[in-house]
Amino acid sequence: MSYALHQHRAPVQSAPDDFINLKSYRFPGRSNVITVYRDYAGGLPFDIADYEMLFQDPATRELIRSARTIGCFYIESPGMRSLIKRLGVDTFELLVAASSIIRPGVAESGMMQEFILRHQDPGRRKYLVPEMEKILGETYGVMIYQEDVIKVVHHIAGMGLDEADLLRRAMSGKMRSPSAMLKLEQRYYESCASRGLNRTVAEELWRQIKSFAGYAFCKSHSASFALLSYQVAYLKAHYPAEFMASVLSNSGGYYTPAVYVQEAKRMGVKVLLPCVNASEYEYTGSDGVIRIGLMAVKNLSVQTARCITDERSANGYFLSLLDFLRRTHTGYETTKLLITCGAMDSLGETRRTLLRLLDVYIHHRRVMDDPAGDLFAHETLQLEREVRTPFDFTIEEKCLAEHEIFDYMVTLHPLEFFPLVINDRSVVQAKDLVNMHNRRVKMAGWFMASKRIKTSKGDIMKFLSLEDLTGTFEAVLFPKVYERYAVKTLSMGPYVIEGRVDSLMGNNIIVDKLEVLPAMHIKAAQQWDSAEKQYTDNEKITEEEVNLVGKLGAEKLLYAYAG
């Protein structure tokens, strides 16, 4: 059965293959649909359209209040997560307001900051005219919705409802009209004067109204966004593997897939490499485990990926590399890609062995086409035995392959290659920032996202969203600091920053010093074979390989690799 999020309280039925289909869930800038699903023999244990249940669910409210909303519709950006923390959002009504005040119109007018201050301190809830308390009491006297403008210009300025709605349309979205706004401004001041409204008060009200030309929401729009945010937050809180797998299948939202993989890990979800014997085309998740889908493998065509999954479904698991090649007829480069990224680890051979066997099979195509008719089958079997090696890729090689093929690492976080930094006791972790307001800290982080903005004076500053192994934080570079470090902020990192903590604004660090760690810092780490925990060189040629060459002889070696 399906639940579309815009439907109302669809009845829960029992079926062997129940799933949730968020048919109308689209991330910002994305047109494809996200599907979150899970099989339940006894039917779905919840109704996604039971709004009272959603709004009262403790886990969902805590997830939103603590701004652990990466992956959640509309409330995952650094700015929105910071706003949620500052407001302490734990109700649907407050999330509706937050969804509107983050919009450019309210934010640029300064009324977002005023709303926050009035929310935190009831003593600041003052009104320009007494009548505003009655019509804007819910928002502490701050105009944050388009409806608020209609209320103010009608009840306070005395304009007619038709004129008020015309003003709303003139300043909103695609209907914005500077010429219409100018005429309505004149009419507004005439109406204020006829009502005896103080000119200073009228000008301040118009300043706030005019700022809405930067796009503000009507309340119903903001409420619909907040409702969807609550619904997906519920899924993230209770079904993290299923939810994050669907976010990744949707190619993410505000962030790159790398960020969502690390977010899943921070939530305790285990992320497994793609596998020809286990992966579907898309990412899948259940019981706290995400399996990367074949769609993540760069340069693997949809047709080939579907061929692999369809063949597996029809005729069972692939038992060996030769079995895989015979049944799927996948080409050399594609198969090499699958081996290199770990998608064939389930075949029971090391990746080095699989790559050697691939060379043998490709250059002995008769083995794949008609093994019974291969006159040299015994030589092929001998080569199969002789090219096998117990030596696998090093951890560094695996991570490099993952980064090149998926655009992110799974086996390790990039920061783990810099142990001297992350194990430095002077380096503060993101999870500890909440209790360090106004203190000077040193932190290490990997790039997530960035945003440059122009200040009111026309100067350029930058926000860097960074992550360590414990959480995320924002590095704020004001114009003078950004001028010094602008070039360095083009890197993925890892960054080492120093500055003052502003936890009242979220996990923000007001940066005064920034460095990007050079490659020399990972030289020591690269010498470790992490599988054996022994200090060795990452040798290009092993003793075992030297012995193998001598054993095969020049003729067989040439035949094996050149055909």
PDB file of N, CA and C in Angstrom, residues 142-186:
ATOM      1  N   VAL A 142       5.973  40.778  14.832  1.00  0.00           N
ATOM      2  CA  VAL A 142       6.857  40.765  13.660  1.00  0.00           C
ATOM      3  C   VAL A 142       6.091  40.213  12.463  1.00  0.00           C
ATOM      4  N   MET A 143       6.170  40.882  11.340  1.00  0.00           N
ATOM      5  CA  MET A 143       5.547  40.387  10.112  1.00  0.00           C
ATOM      6  C   MET A 143       6.449  39.333   9.477  1.00  0.00           C
ATOM      7  N   ILE A 144       5.948  38.114   9.419  1.00  0.00           N
ATOM      8  CA  ILE A 144       6.754  37.049   8.818  1.00  0.00           C
ATOM      9  C   ILE A 144       6.013  36.321   7.697  1.00  0.00           C
ATOM     10  N   TYR A 145       4.706  36.494   7.598  1.00  0.00           N
ATOM     11  CA  TYR A 145       3.911  35.868   6.542  1.00  0.00           C
ATOM     12  C   TYR A 145       3.303  36.947   5.641  1.00  0.00           C
ATOM     13  N   GLN A 146       2.932  36.564   4.433  1.00  0.00           N
ATOM     14  CA  GLN A 146       2.259  37.502   3.544  1.00  0.00           C
ATOM     15  C   GLN A 146       0.934  37.971   4.143  1.00  0.00           C
ATOM     16  N   GLU A 147       0.257  37.071   4.863  1.00  0.00           N
ATOM     17  CA  GLU A 147      -1.004  37.452   5.494  1.00  0.00           C
ATOM     18  C   GLU A 147      -0.815  38.566   6.514  1.00  0.00           C
ATOM     19  N   ASP A 148       0.382  38.590   7.139  1.00  0.00           N
ATOM     20  CA  ASP A 148       0.651  39.636   8.130  1.00  0.00           C
ATOM     21  C   ASP A 148       0.650  41.015   7.486  1.00  0.00           C
ATOM     22  N   VAL A 149       1.133  41.096   6.260  1.00  0.00           N
ATOM     23  CA  VAL A 149       1.142  42.370   5.539  1.00  0.00           C
ATOM     24  C   VAL A 149      -0.291  42.839   5.298  1.00  0.00           C
ATOM     25  N   ILE A 150      -1.153  41.919   4.869  1.00  0.00           N
ATOM     26  CA  ILE A 150      -2.556  42.268   4.634  1.00  0.00           C
ATOM     27  C   ILE A 150      -3.197  42.786   5.921  1.00  0.00           C
ATOM     28  N   LYS A 151      -2.927  42.109   7.028  1.00  0.00           N
ATOM     29  CA  LYS A 151      -3.493  42.528   8.316  1.00  0.00           C
ATOM     30  C   LYS A 151      -3.041  43.933   8.695  1.00  0.00           C
ATOM     31  N   VAL A 152      -1.749  44.196   8.539  1.00  0.00           N
ATOM     32  CA  VAL A 152      -1.194  45.488   8.965  1.00  0.00           C
ATOM     33  C   VAL A 152      -1.730  46.623   8.102  1.00  0.00           C
ATOM     34  N   VAL A 153      -1.672  46.474   6.781  1.00  0.00           N
ATOM     35  CA  VAL A 153      -2.093  47.580   5.921  1.00  0.00           C
ATOM     36  C   VAL A 153      -3.611  47.797   5.989  1.00  0.00           C
ATOM     37  N   HIS A 154      -4.359  46.758   6.353  1.00  0.00           N
ATOM     38  CA  HIS A 154      -5.811  46.914   6.468  1.00  0.00           C
ATOM     39  C   HIS A 154      -6.199  47.462   7.844  1.00  0.00           C
ATOM     40  N   HIS A 155      -5.742  46.802   8.899  1.00  0.00           N
ATOM     41  CA  HIS A 155      -6.173  47.177  10.246  1.00  0.00           C
ATOM     42  C   HIS A 155      -5.419  48.376  10.820  1.00  0.00           C
ATOM     43  N   ILE A 156      -4.154  48.528  10.433  1.00  0.00           N
ATOM     44  CA  ILE A 156      -3.346  49.626  10.997  1.00  0.00           C
ATOM     45  C   ILE A 156      -3.325  50.829  10.057  1.00  0.00           C
ATOM     46  N   ALA A 157      -3.029  50.599   8.770  1.00  0.00           N
ATOM     47  CA  ALA A 157      -2.918  51.711   7.823  1.00  0.00           C
ATOM     48  C   ALA A 157      -4.279  52.129   7.260  1.00  0.00           C
ATOM     49  N   GLY A 158      -5.277  51.241   7.329  1.00  0.00           N
ATOM     50  CA  GLY A 158      -6.611  51.605   6.890  1.00  0.00           C
ATOM     51  C   GLY A 158      -6.904  51.377   5.432  1.00  0.00           C
ATOM     52  N   MET A 159      -6.032  50.677   4.711  1.00  0.00           N
ATOM     53  CA  MET A 159      -6.304  50.388   3.305  1.00  0.00           C
ATOM     54  C   MET A 159      -7.370  49.307   3.197  1.00  0.00           C
ATOM     55  N   GLY A 160      -8.068  49.280   2.069  1.00  0.00           N
ATOM     56  CA  GLY A 160      -9.096  48.272   1.866  1.00  0.00           C
ATOM     57  C   GLY A 160      -8.474  46.902   1.663  1.00  0.00           C
ATOM     58  N   LEU A 161      -9.279  45.860   1.876  1.00  0.00           N
ATOM     59  CA  LEU A 161      -8.764  44.497   1.709  1.00  0.00           C
ATOM     60  C   LEU A 161      -8.358  44.230   0.270  1.00  0.00           C
ATOM     61  N   ASP A 162      -9.071  44.851  -0.685  1.00  0.00           N
ATOM     62  CA  ASP A 162      -8.687  44.664  -2.082  1.00  0.00           C
ATOM     63  C   ASP A 162      -7.331  45.286  -2.349  1.00  0.00           C
ATOM     64  N   GLU A 163      -7.072  46.462  -1.779  1.00  0.00           N
ATOM     65  CA  GLU A 163      -5.774  47.125  -1.950  1.00  0.00           C
ATOM     66  C   GLU A 163      -4.682  46.339  -1.224  1.00  0.00           C
ATOM     67  N   ALA A 164      -5.029  45.811  -0.052  1.00  0.00           N
ATOM     68  CA  ALA A 164      -4.055  45.040   0.726  1.00  0.00           C
ATOM     69  C   ALA A 164      -3.611  43.798  -0.039  1.00  0.00           C
ATOM     70  N   ASP A 165      -4.566  43.129  -0.666  1.00  0.00           N
ATOM     71  CA  ASP A 165      -4.217  41.925  -1.426  1.00  0.00           C
ATOM     72  C   ASP A 165      -3.451  42.288  -2.692  1.00  0.00           C
ATOM     73  N   LEU A 166      -3.778  43.432  -3.295  1.00  0.00           N
ATOM     74  CA  LEU A 166      -3.023  43.899  -4.459  1.00  0.00           C
ATOM     75  C   LEU A 166      -1.582  44.178  -4.078  1.00  0.00           C
ATOM     76  N   LEU A 167      -1.374  44.744  -2.894  1.00  0.00           N
ATOM     77  CA  LEU A 167      -0.021  44.992  -2.390  1.00  0.00           C
ATOM     78  C   LEU A 167       0.719  43.668  -2.195  1.00  0.00           C
ATOM     79  N   ARG A 168       0.030  42.686  -1.622  1.00  0.00           N
ATOM     80  CA  ARG A 168       0.653  41.366  -1.421  1.00  0.00           C
ATOM     81  C   ARG A 168       1.116  40.777  -2.746  1.00  0.00           C
ATOM     82  N   ARG A 169       0.263  40.886  -3.768  1.00  0.00           N
ATOM     83  CA  ARG A 169       0.625  40.320  -5.073  1.00  0.00           C
ATOM     84  C   ARG A 169       1.739  41.112  -5.738  1.00  0.00           C
ATOM     85  N   ALA A 170       1.747  42.417  -5.555  1.00  0.00           N
ATOM     86  CA  ALA A 170       2.761  43.269  -6.182  1.00  0.00           C
ATOM     87  C   ALA A 170       4.154  43.002  -5.638  1.00  0.00           C
ATOM     88  N   MET A 171       4.225  42.528  -4.392  1.00  0.00           N
ATOM     89  CA  MET A 171       5.540  42.340  -3.771  1.00  0.00           C
ATOM     90  C   MET A 171       5.948  40.875  -3.727  1.00  0.00           C
ATOM     91  N   SER A 172       5.128  39.953  -4.262  1.00  0.00           N
ATOM     92  CA  SER A 172       5.353  38.521  -4.061  1.00  0.00           C
ATOM     93  C   SER A 172       5.812  37.823  -5.328  1.00  0.00           C
ATOM     94  N   GLY A 173       6.870  37.043  -5.191  1.00  0.00           N
ATOM     95  CA  GLY A 173       7.317  36.101  -6.206  1.00  0.00           C
ATOM     96  C   GLY A 173       7.373  36.674  -7.607  1.00  0.00           C
ATOM     97  N   LYS A 174       6.839  35.908  -8.566  1.00  0.00           N
ATOM     98  CA  LYS A 174       6.893  36.287  -9.983  1.00  0.00           C
ATOM     99  C   LYS A 174       5.980  37.466 -10.291  1.00  0.00           C
ATOM    100  N   MET A 175       5.073  37.782  -9.372  1.00  0.00           N
ATOM    101  CA  MET A 175       4.138  38.877  -9.608  1.00  0.00           C
ATOM    102  C   MET A 175       4.717  40.233  -9.196  1.00  0.00           C
ATOM    103  N   ARG A 176       5.950  40.257  -8.699  1.00  0.00           N
ATOM    104  CA  ARG A 176       6.526  41.509  -8.212  1.00  0.00           C
ATOM    105  C   ARG A 176       6.520  42.589  -9.287  1.00  0.00           C
ATOM    106  N   SER A 177       6.080  43.784  -8.873  1.00  0.00           N
ATOM    107  CA  SER A 177       5.993  44.889  -9.820  1.00  0.00           C
ATOM    108  C   SER A 177       6.461  46.182  -9.144  1.00  0.00           C
ATOM    109  N   PRO A 178       7.644  46.718  -9.495  1.00  0.00           N
ATOM    110  CA  PRO A 178       8.142  47.949  -8.899  1.00  0.00           C
ATOM    111  C   PRO A 178       7.205  49.144  -9.120  1.00  0.00           C
ATOM    112  N   SER A 179       6.628  49.230 -10.330  1.00  0.00           N
ATOM    113  CA  SER A 179       5.746  50.371 -10.619  1.00  0.00           C
ATOM    114  C   SER A 179       4.478  50.298  -9.767  1.00  0.00           C
ATOM    115  N   ALA A 180       3.934  49.083  -9.630  1.00  0.00           N
ATOM    116  CA  ALA A 180       2.744  48.922  -8.792  1.00  0.00           C
ATOM    117  C   ALA A 180       3.065  49.215  -7.337  1.00  0.00           C
ATOM    118  N   MET A 181       4.260  48.808  -6.895  1.00  0.00           N
ATOM    119  CA  MET A 181       4.668  49.060  -5.511  1.00  0.00           C
ATOM    120  C   MET A 181       4.769  50.554  -5.245  1.00  0.00           C
ATOM    121  N   LEU A 182       5.260  51.324  -6.215  1.00  0.00           N
ATOM    122  CA  LEU A 182       5.399  52.770  -6.047  1.00  0.00           C
ATOM    123  C   LEU A 182       4.029  53.435  -5.887  1.00  0.00           C
ATOM    124  N   LYS A 183       3.083  53.025  -6.705  1.00  0.00           N
ATOM    125  CA  LYS A 183       1.736  53.589  -6.604  1.00  0.00           C
ATOM    126  C   LYS A 183       1.079  53.210  -5.272  1.00  0.00           C
ATOM    127  N   LEU A 184       1.275  51.965  -4.854  1.00  0.00           N
ATOM    128  CA  LEU A 184       0.686  51.508  -3.614  1.00  0.00           C
ATOM    129  C   LEU A 184       1.350  52.152  -2.405  1.00  0.00           C
ATOM    130  N   GLU A 185       2.642  52.500  -2.544  1.00  0.00           N
ATOM    131  CA  GLU A 185       3.330  53.191  -1.454  1.00  0.00           C
ATOM    132  C   GLU A 185       2.692  54.555  -1.207  1.00  0.00           C
ATOM    133  N   GLN A 186       2.421  55.261  -2.314  1.00  0.00           N
ATOM    134  CA  GLN A 186       1.761  56.571  -2.178  1.00  0.00           C
ATOM    135  C   GLN A 186       0.381  56.411  -1.539  1.00  0.00           C
TER     136      GLN A 186
END
